[in-house]
A tleap script that builds the chain and sets N, CA, C and O, in Angstrom:
source leaprc.protein.ff14SB
mol = sequence {
  NMET THR TYR PHE LEU ILE TYR LEU ALA ALA
  VAL ASN PHE ALA ALA PHE VAL MET TYR GLY
  ILE ASP LYS LYS LYS ALA ILE ARG GLY LYS
  TRP ARG THR PRO GLU SER ALA LEU LEU GLY
  ILE ALA ILE ALA GLY GLY SER LEU GLY ALA
  TRP ALA GLY MET TYR ALA PHE ARG HIE LYS
  THR ARG HIE LYS LYS PHE VAL ILE GLY VAL
  PRO LEU VAL ILE ILE PHE GLN ALA ALA VAL
  PHE PHE LEU VAL CLEU
}
set mol.1.N position { 114.857 107.379 58.970 }
set mol.1.CA position { 113.826 106.828 59.847 }
set mol.1.C position { 114.156 105.426 60.403 }
set mol.1.O position { 113.880 105.057 61.544 }
set mol.2.N position { 114.771 104.700 59.473 }
set mol.2.CA position { 115.099 103.333 60.016 }
set mol.2.C position { 116.045 103.373 61.011 }
set mol.2.O position { 115.886 102.633 61.981 }
set mol.3.N position { 117.092 104.169 60.946 }
set mol.3.CA position { 118.152 104.388 62.127 }
set mol.3.C position { 117.489 104.822 63.396 }
set mol.3.O position { 117.830 104.368 64.488 }
set mol.4.N position { 116.534 105.707 63.241 }
set mol.4.CA position { 115.848 106.285 64.382 }
set mol.4.C position { 115.008 105.142 65.099 }
set mol.4.O position { 114.917 105.123 66.327 }
set mol.5.N position { 114.454 104.277 64.366 }
set mol.5.CA position { 113.634 103.238 64.905 }
set mol.5.C position { 114.538 102.104 65.585 }
set mol.5.O position { 114.201 101.394 66.532 }
set mol.6.N position { 115.618 102.089 64.978 }
set mol.6.CA position { 116.712 101.078 65.436 }
set mol.6.C position { 117.190 101.556 66.794 }
set mol.6.O position { 117.347 100.775 67.733 }
set mol.7.N position { 117.412 102.825 66.872 }
set mol.7.CA position { 117.943 103.580 68.047 }
set mol.7.C position { 116.829 103.445 69.135 }
set mol.7.O position { 117.131 103.098 70.277 }
set mol.8.N position { 115.658 103.696 68.810 }
set mol.8.CA position { 114.582 103.508 69.808 }
set mol.8.C position { 114.406 102.234 70.345 }
set mol.8.O position { 114.207 102.104 71.553 }
set mol.9.N position { 114.460 101.209 69.536 }
set mol.9.CA position { 114.497 99.836 69.992 }
set mol.9.C position { 115.588 99.437 70.923 }
set mol.9.O position { 115.374 98.756 71.926 }
set mol.10.N position { 116.787 99.884 70.564 }
set mol.10.CA position { 117.914 99.625 71.304 }
set mol.10.C position { 117.921 100.353 72.700 }
set mol.10.O position { 118.309 99.741 73.695 }
set mol.11.N position { 117.517 101.584 72.772 }
set mol.11.CA position { 117.469 102.321 73.969 }
set mol.11.C position { 116.362 101.990 74.898 }
set mol.11.O position { 116.440 102.208 76.107 }
set mol.12.N position { 115.353 101.472 74.331 }
set mol.12.CA position { 114.177 100.963 75.160 }
set mol.12.C position { 114.530 99.612 75.751 }
set mol.12.O position { 114.167 99.369 76.902 }
set mol.13.N position { 115.242 98.672 75.020 }
set mol.13.CA position { 115.633 97.395 75.525 }
set mol.13.C position { 116.712 97.768 76.655 }
set mol.13.O position { 116.643 97.210 77.751 }
set mol.14.N position { 117.676 98.683 76.388 }
set mol.14.CA position { 118.618 99.003 77.328 }
set mol.14.C position { 117.936 99.562 78.714 }
set mol.14.O position { 118.364 99.262 79.828 }
set mol.15.N position { 116.981 100.289 78.512 }
set mol.15.CA position { 116.221 100.863 79.746 }
set mol.15.C position { 115.722 99.688 80.592 }
set mol.15.O position { 115.917 99.595 81.804 }
set mol.16.N position { 115.077 98.822 79.858 }
set mol.16.CA position { 114.245 97.739 80.430 }
set mol.16.C position { 115.362 96.839 81.222 }
set mol.16.O position { 115.186 96.455 82.378 }
set mol.17.N position { 116.357 96.595 80.568 }
set mol.17.CA position { 117.452 95.789 81.252 }
set mol.17.C position { 118.077 96.453 82.462 }
set mol.17.O position { 118.415 95.775 83.432 }
set mol.18.N position { 118.237 97.766 82.422 }
set mol.18.CA position { 118.947 98.502 83.486 }
set mol.18.C position { 117.971 98.532 84.688 }
set mol.18.O position { 118.454 98.452 85.817 }
set mol.19.N position { 116.640 98.641 84.528 }
set mol.19.CA position { 115.728 98.551 85.611 }
set mol.19.C position { 115.777 97.258 86.255 }
set mol.19.O position { 115.702 97.168 87.480 }
set mol.20.N position { 115.921 96.076 85.371 }
set mol.20.CA position { 116.029 94.757 85.980 }
set mol.20.C position { 117.303 94.526 86.753 }
set mol.20.O position { 117.341 93.867 87.792 }
set mol.21.N position { 118.298 95.080 86.213 }
set mol.21.CA position { 119.552 94.887 86.944 }
set mol.21.C position { 119.578 95.538 88.223 }
set mol.21.O position { 120.039 94.987 89.223 }
set mol.22.N position { 119.038 96.830 88.217 }
set mol.22.CA position { 119.043 97.629 89.538 }
set mol.22.C position { 118.166 97.007 90.462 }
set mol.22.O position { 118.472 97.063 91.653 }
set mol.23.N position { 117.032 96.370 90.088 }
set mol.23.CA position { 116.205 95.760 90.924 }
set mol.23.C position { 116.902 94.542 91.704 }
set mol.23.O position { 116.789 94.341 92.913 }
set mol.24.N position { 117.601 93.809 90.853 }
set mol.24.CA position { 118.329 92.611 91.385 }
set mol.24.C position { 119.496 93.010 92.331 }
set mol.24.O position { 119.834 92.300 93.279 }
set mol.25.N position { 120.067 94.142 92.027 }
set mol.25.CA position { 121.224 94.687 92.919 }
set mol.25.C position { 120.524 95.286 94.217 }
set mol.25.O position { 121.099 95.222 95.303 }
set mol.26.N position { 119.370 95.822 94.090 }
set mol.26.CA position { 118.736 96.278 95.318 }
set mol.26.C position { 118.327 95.150 96.211 }
set mol.26.O position { 118.488 95.292 97.423 }
set mol.27.N position { 117.784 93.980 95.708 }
set mol.27.CA position { 117.483 92.839 96.510 }
set mol.27.C position { 118.777 92.346 97.203 }
set mol.27.O position { 118.757 91.951 98.369 }
set mol.28.N position { 119.853 92.380 96.486 }
set mol.28.CA position { 121.216 91.784 97.048 }
set mol.28.C position { 122.026 92.732 97.819 }
set mol.28.O position { 123.118 92.424 98.298 }
set mol.29.N position { 121.421 94.017 97.949 }
set mol.29.CA position { 122.232 94.954 98.745 }
set mol.29.C position { 123.527 95.389 98.084 }
set mol.29.O position { 124.467 95.694 98.819 }
set mol.30.N position { 123.662 95.444 96.802 }
set mol.30.CA position { 124.813 95.781 96.022 }
set mol.30.C position { 124.770 97.198 95.574 }
set mol.30.O position { 123.782 97.906 95.767 }
set mol.31.N position { 125.879 97.618 94.957 }
set mol.31.CA position { 125.997 98.952 94.348 }
set mol.31.C position { 124.773 99.177 93.357 }
set mol.31.O position { 124.440 98.299 92.561 }
set mol.32.N position { 124.143 100.362 93.445 }
set mol.32.CA position { 123.049 100.615 92.638 }
set mol.32.C position { 123.231 101.599 91.419 }
set mol.32.O position { 124.173 102.391 91.398 }
set mol.33.N position { 122.417 101.533 90.533 }
set mol.33.CA position { 122.480 102.506 89.419 }
set mol.33.C position { 121.848 103.793 89.996 }
set mol.33.O position { 120.849 103.740 90.714 }
set mol.34.N position { 122.458 104.948 89.663 }
set mol.34.CA position { 121.955 106.105 90.139 }
set mol.34.C position { 120.630 106.453 89.520 }
set mol.34.O position { 120.467 106.173 88.333 }
set mol.35.N position { 119.665 107.036 90.199 }
set mol.35.CA position { 118.331 107.405 89.813 }
set mol.35.C position { 118.452 108.236 88.534 }
set mol.35.O position { 117.670 108.077 87.597 }
set mol.36.N position { 119.536 109.201 88.518 }
set mol.36.CA position { 119.625 110.020 87.387 }
set mol.36.C position { 119.918 109.277 86.032 }
set mol.36.O position { 119.498 109.681 84.948 }
set mol.37.N position { 120.638 108.213 86.197 }
set mol.37.CA position { 120.870 107.277 84.980 }
set mol.37.C position { 119.548 106.611 84.603 }
set mol.37.O position { 119.160 106.539 83.437 }
set mol.38.N position { 118.897 106.143 85.622 }
set mol.38.CA position { 117.502 105.577 85.289 }
set mol.38.C position { 116.430 106.344 84.610 }
set mol.38.O position { 115.724 105.921 83.694 }
set mol.39.N position { 116.382 107.572 85.182 }
set mol.39.CA position { 115.535 108.610 84.335 }
set mol.39.C position { 116.229 109.189 83.168 }
set mol.39.O position { 115.541 109.567 82.220 }
set mol.40.N position { 117.514 109.302 83.128 }
set mol.40.CA position { 118.126 109.778 81.849 }
set mol.40.C position { 118.034 108.976 80.760 }
set mol.40.O position { 117.970 109.527 79.661 }
set mol.41.N position { 118.011 107.591 80.841 }
set mol.41.CA position { 117.764 106.736 79.743 }
set mol.41.C position { 116.355 106.791 79.336 }
set mol.41.O position { 116.077 106.529 78.166 }
set mol.42.N position { 115.431 107.105 80.177 }
set mol.42.CA position { 114.043 107.270 79.723 }
set mol.42.C position { 114.006 108.507 78.885 }
set mol.42.O position { 113.430 108.467 77.798 }
set mol.43.N position { 114.582 109.612 79.312 }
set mol.43.CA position { 114.467 110.883 78.594 }
set mol.43.C position { 115.238 110.791 77.281 }
set mol.43.O position { 114.926 111.480 76.310 }
set mol.44.N position { 116.326 109.864 77.270 }
set mol.44.CA position { 116.957 109.652 75.917 }
set mol.44.C position { 116.278 108.819 74.935 }
set mol.44.O position { 116.799 108.433 73.888 }
set mol.45.N position { 115.101 108.563 75.315 }
set mol.45.CA position { 114.225 107.784 74.373 }
set mol.45.C position { 113.799 106.435 74.790 }
set mol.45.O position { 113.121 105.689 74.085 }
set mol.46.N position { 114.199 106.182 75.885 }
set mol.46.CA position { 113.799 104.696 76.477 }
set mol.46.C position { 112.723 104.732 77.433 }
set mol.46.O position { 112.642 103.871 78.309 }
set mol.47.N position { 111.796 105.778 77.312 }
set mol.47.CA position { 110.725 105.705 78.333 }
set mol.47.C position { 109.762 104.657 78.258 }
set mol.47.O position { 109.186 104.441 79.324 }
set mol.48.N position { 109.433 103.952 77.297 }
set mol.48.CA position { 108.611 102.813 77.203 }
set mol.48.C position { 109.247 101.632 77.790 }
set mol.48.O position { 108.577 100.824 78.434 }
set mol.49.N position { 110.600 101.477 77.590 }
set mol.49.CA position { 111.317 100.436 78.301 }
set mol.49.C position { 111.525 100.594 79.756 }
set mol.49.O position { 111.576 99.660 80.557 }
set mol.50.N position { 111.653 101.974 80.063 }
set mol.50.CA position { 111.665 102.245 81.572 }
set mol.50.C position { 110.449 101.994 82.258 }
set mol.50.O position { 110.447 101.475 83.375 }
set mol.51.N position { 109.340 102.353 81.621 }
set mol.51.CA position { 107.991 102.076 82.273 }
set mol.51.C position { 107.731 100.576 82.344 }
set mol.51.O position { 107.307 100.082 83.388 }
set mol.52.N position { 107.967 99.856 81.287 }
set mol.52.CA position { 107.883 98.345 81.280 }
set mol.52.C position { 108.640 97.723 82.308 }
set mol.52.O position { 108.156 96.790 82.950 }
set mol.53.N position { 109.908 98.203 82.546 }
set mol.53.CA position { 110.760 97.592 83.573 }
set mol.53.C position { 110.398 98.020 84.937 }
set mol.53.O position { 110.611 97.281 85.898 }
set mol.54.N position { 109.831 99.242 85.065 }
set mol.54.CA position { 109.344 99.442 86.437 }
set mol.54.C position { 108.341 98.538 86.877 }
set mol.54.O position { 108.385 98.052 88.007 }
set mol.55.N position { 107.334 98.249 85.970 }
set mol.55.CA position { 106.217 97.237 86.329 }
set mol.55.C position { 106.429 95.873 86.266 }
set mol.55.O position { 105.777 95.082 86.948 }
set mol.56.N position { 107.482 95.474 85.328 }
set mol.56.CA position { 107.751 94.105 85.229 }
set mol.56.C position { 108.645 93.549 86.444 }
set mol.56.O position { 108.548 92.402 86.881 }
set mol.57.N position { 109.497 94.492 86.909 }
set mol.57.CA position { 110.282 94.118 88.058 }
set mol.57.C position { 109.861 94.776 89.331 }
set mol.57.O position { 110.549 94.669 90.346 }
set mol.58.N position { 108.702 95.482 89.298 }
set mol.58.CA position { 108.126 96.127 90.411 }
set mol.58.C position { 109.262 96.917 91.240 }
set mol.58.O position { 109.580 96.705 92.410 }
set mol.59.N position { 109.821 97.920 90.320 }
set mol.59.CA position { 111.043 98.613 90.705 }
set mol.59.C position { 110.713 100.141 90.671 }
set mol.59.O position { 110.222 100.609 89.643 }
set mol.60.N position { 110.939 100.860 91.649 }
set mol.60.CA position { 110.737 102.369 91.653 }
set mol.60.C position { 109.373 102.683 91.472 }
set mol.60.O position { 109.126 103.799 91.014 }
set mol.61.N position { 108.297 101.810 91.779 }
set mol.61.CA position { 106.983 102.063 91.623 }
set mol.61.C position { 106.375 102.899 92.813 }
set mol.61.O position { 105.219 103.317 92.747 }
set mol.62.N position { 107.183 103.129 93.900 }
set mol.62.CA position { 106.777 103.869 94.960 }
set mol.62.C position { 107.442 105.274 95.117 }
set mol.62.O position { 107.284 105.992 96.105 }
set mol.63.N position { 108.160 105.563 94.095 }
set mol.63.CA position { 108.877 106.763 94.054 }
set mol.63.C position { 108.135 107.730 92.924 }
set mol.63.O position { 108.147 107.514 91.712 }
set mol.64.N position { 107.515 108.800 93.567 }
set mol.64.CA position { 106.760 109.622 92.753 }
set mol.64.C position { 107.405 110.288 91.440 }
set mol.64.O position { 106.767 110.515 90.412 }
set mol.65.N position { 108.747 110.561 91.632 }
set mol.65.CA position { 109.354 111.001 90.454 }
set mol.65.C position { 109.498 110.029 89.303 }
set mol.65.O position { 109.646 110.472 88.164 }
set mol.66.N position { 109.462 108.721 89.538 }
set mol.66.CA position { 109.277 107.792 88.607 }
set mol.66.C position { 107.876 107.435 88.111 }
set mol.66.O position { 107.632 107.287 86.914 }
set mol.67.N position { 106.864 107.287 89.186 }
set mol.67.CA position { 105.557 106.981 88.698 }
set mol.67.C position { 104.905 108.036 87.968 }
set mol.67.O position { 104.006 107.776 87.170 }
set mol.68.N position { 105.346 109.353 88.216 }
set mol.68.CA position { 104.756 110.573 87.466 }
set mol.68.C position { 105.759 110.902 86.381 }
set mol.68.O position { 105.322 111.121 85.251 }
set mol.69.N position { 106.909 110.951 86.587 }
set mol.69.CA position { 107.882 111.318 85.720 }
set mol.69.C position { 107.980 110.555 84.387 }
set mol.69.O position { 107.908 111.178 83.328 }
set mol.70.N position { 108.153 109.139 84.417 }
set mol.70.CA position { 108.352 108.322 83.289 }
set mol.70.C position { 107.095 108.553 82.370 }
set mol.70.O position { 107.259 108.828 81.181 }
set mol.71.N position { 105.885 108.446 82.902 }
set mol.71.CA position { 104.675 108.559 82.048 }
set mol.71.C position { 104.723 109.992 81.315 }
set mol.71.O position { 104.537 110.120 80.105 }
set mol.72.N position { 104.986 111.009 82.163 }
set mol.72.CA position { 105.195 112.418 81.463 }
set mol.72.C position { 106.221 112.438 80.357 }
set mol.72.O position { 106.070 113.107 79.335 }
set mol.73.N position { 107.189 111.736 80.582 }
set mol.73.CA position { 108.218 111.652 79.548 }
set mol.73.C position { 107.655 110.981 78.273 }
set mol.73.O position { 107.863 111.433 77.146 }
set mol.74.N position { 106.918 109.859 78.532 }
set mol.74.CA position { 106.213 109.003 77.413 }
set mol.74.C position { 105.336 110.041 76.615 }
set mol.74.O position { 105.395 110.155 75.391 }
set mol.75.N position { 104.505 110.795 77.444 }
set mol.75.CA position { 103.514 111.767 76.767 }
set mol.75.C position { 104.312 112.723 75.876 }
set mol.75.O position { 104.022 112.886 74.691 }
set mol.76.N position { 105.275 113.318 76.453 }
set mol.76.CA position { 106.094 114.372 75.804 }
set mol.76.C position { 106.658 113.830 74.595 }
set mol.76.O position { 106.423 114.406 73.533 }
set mol.77.N position { 107.459 112.669 74.626 }
set mol.77.CA position { 108.001 112.065 73.556 }
set mol.77.C position { 106.982 111.719 72.467 }
set mol.77.O position { 107.263 112.017 71.306 }
set mol.78.N position { 105.955 111.186 72.714 }
set mol.78.CA position { 104.991 110.859 71.886 }
set mol.78.C position { 104.423 112.064 71.082 }
set mol.78.O position { 104.269 111.997 69.862 }
set mol.79.N position { 104.106 113.208 71.843 }
set mol.79.CA position { 103.638 114.439 71.170 }
set mol.79.C position { 104.811 114.911 70.264 }
set mol.79.O position { 104.501 115.370 69.164 }
set mol.80.N position { 106.034 114.853 70.583 }
set mol.80.CA position { 107.054 115.476 69.745 }
set mol.80.C position { 107.285 114.592 68.425 }
set mol.80.O position { 107.583 115.038 67.317 }
set mol.81.N position { 107.089 113.263 68.765 }
set mol.81.CA position { 107.066 112.326 67.482 }
set mol.81.C position { 106.060 112.607 66.420 }
set mol.81.O position { 106.289 112.598 65.211 }
set mol.82.N position { 104.824 112.878 67.049 }
set mol.82.CA position { 103.712 113.002 66.123 }
set mol.82.C position { 103.597 114.383 65.533 }
set mol.82.O position { 102.928 114.610 64.525 }
set mol.83.N position { 104.291 115.322 66.214 }
set mol.83.CA position { 104.354 116.643 65.679 }
set mol.83.C position { 105.423 116.850 64.593 }
set mol.83.O position { 105.316 117.684 63.694 }
set mol.84.N position { 106.565 115.935 64.773 }
set mol.84.CA position { 107.627 115.965 63.808 }
set mol.84.C position { 107.215 114.970 62.535 }
set mol.84.O position { 107.573 115.194 61.379 }
set mol.85.N position { 106.516 113.996 62.887 }
set mol.85.CA position { 106.123 113.081 61.684 }
set mol.85.C position { 105.127 113.758 60.866 }
set mol.85.O position { 104.677 113.209 59.860 }
savepdb mol mol.pdb
quit
């Protein structure tokens, strides 16, 4: 269980940072992180970090697949967590 919590902390931190980096690159007109990678890290367990990054950096908040998709992933992951626990 300890390793799982460490994993969750790391992947959520990574997701938050990825959203921040992508926002900075968007502002500067640089190469961007693919949307599949941003959604993928949310699915891999970083959904809370992705959601926090979306709103902290105001990034991807106008894209329905993020505004709807990331909260759905959070709900799904929470349900699985509580069913397994």
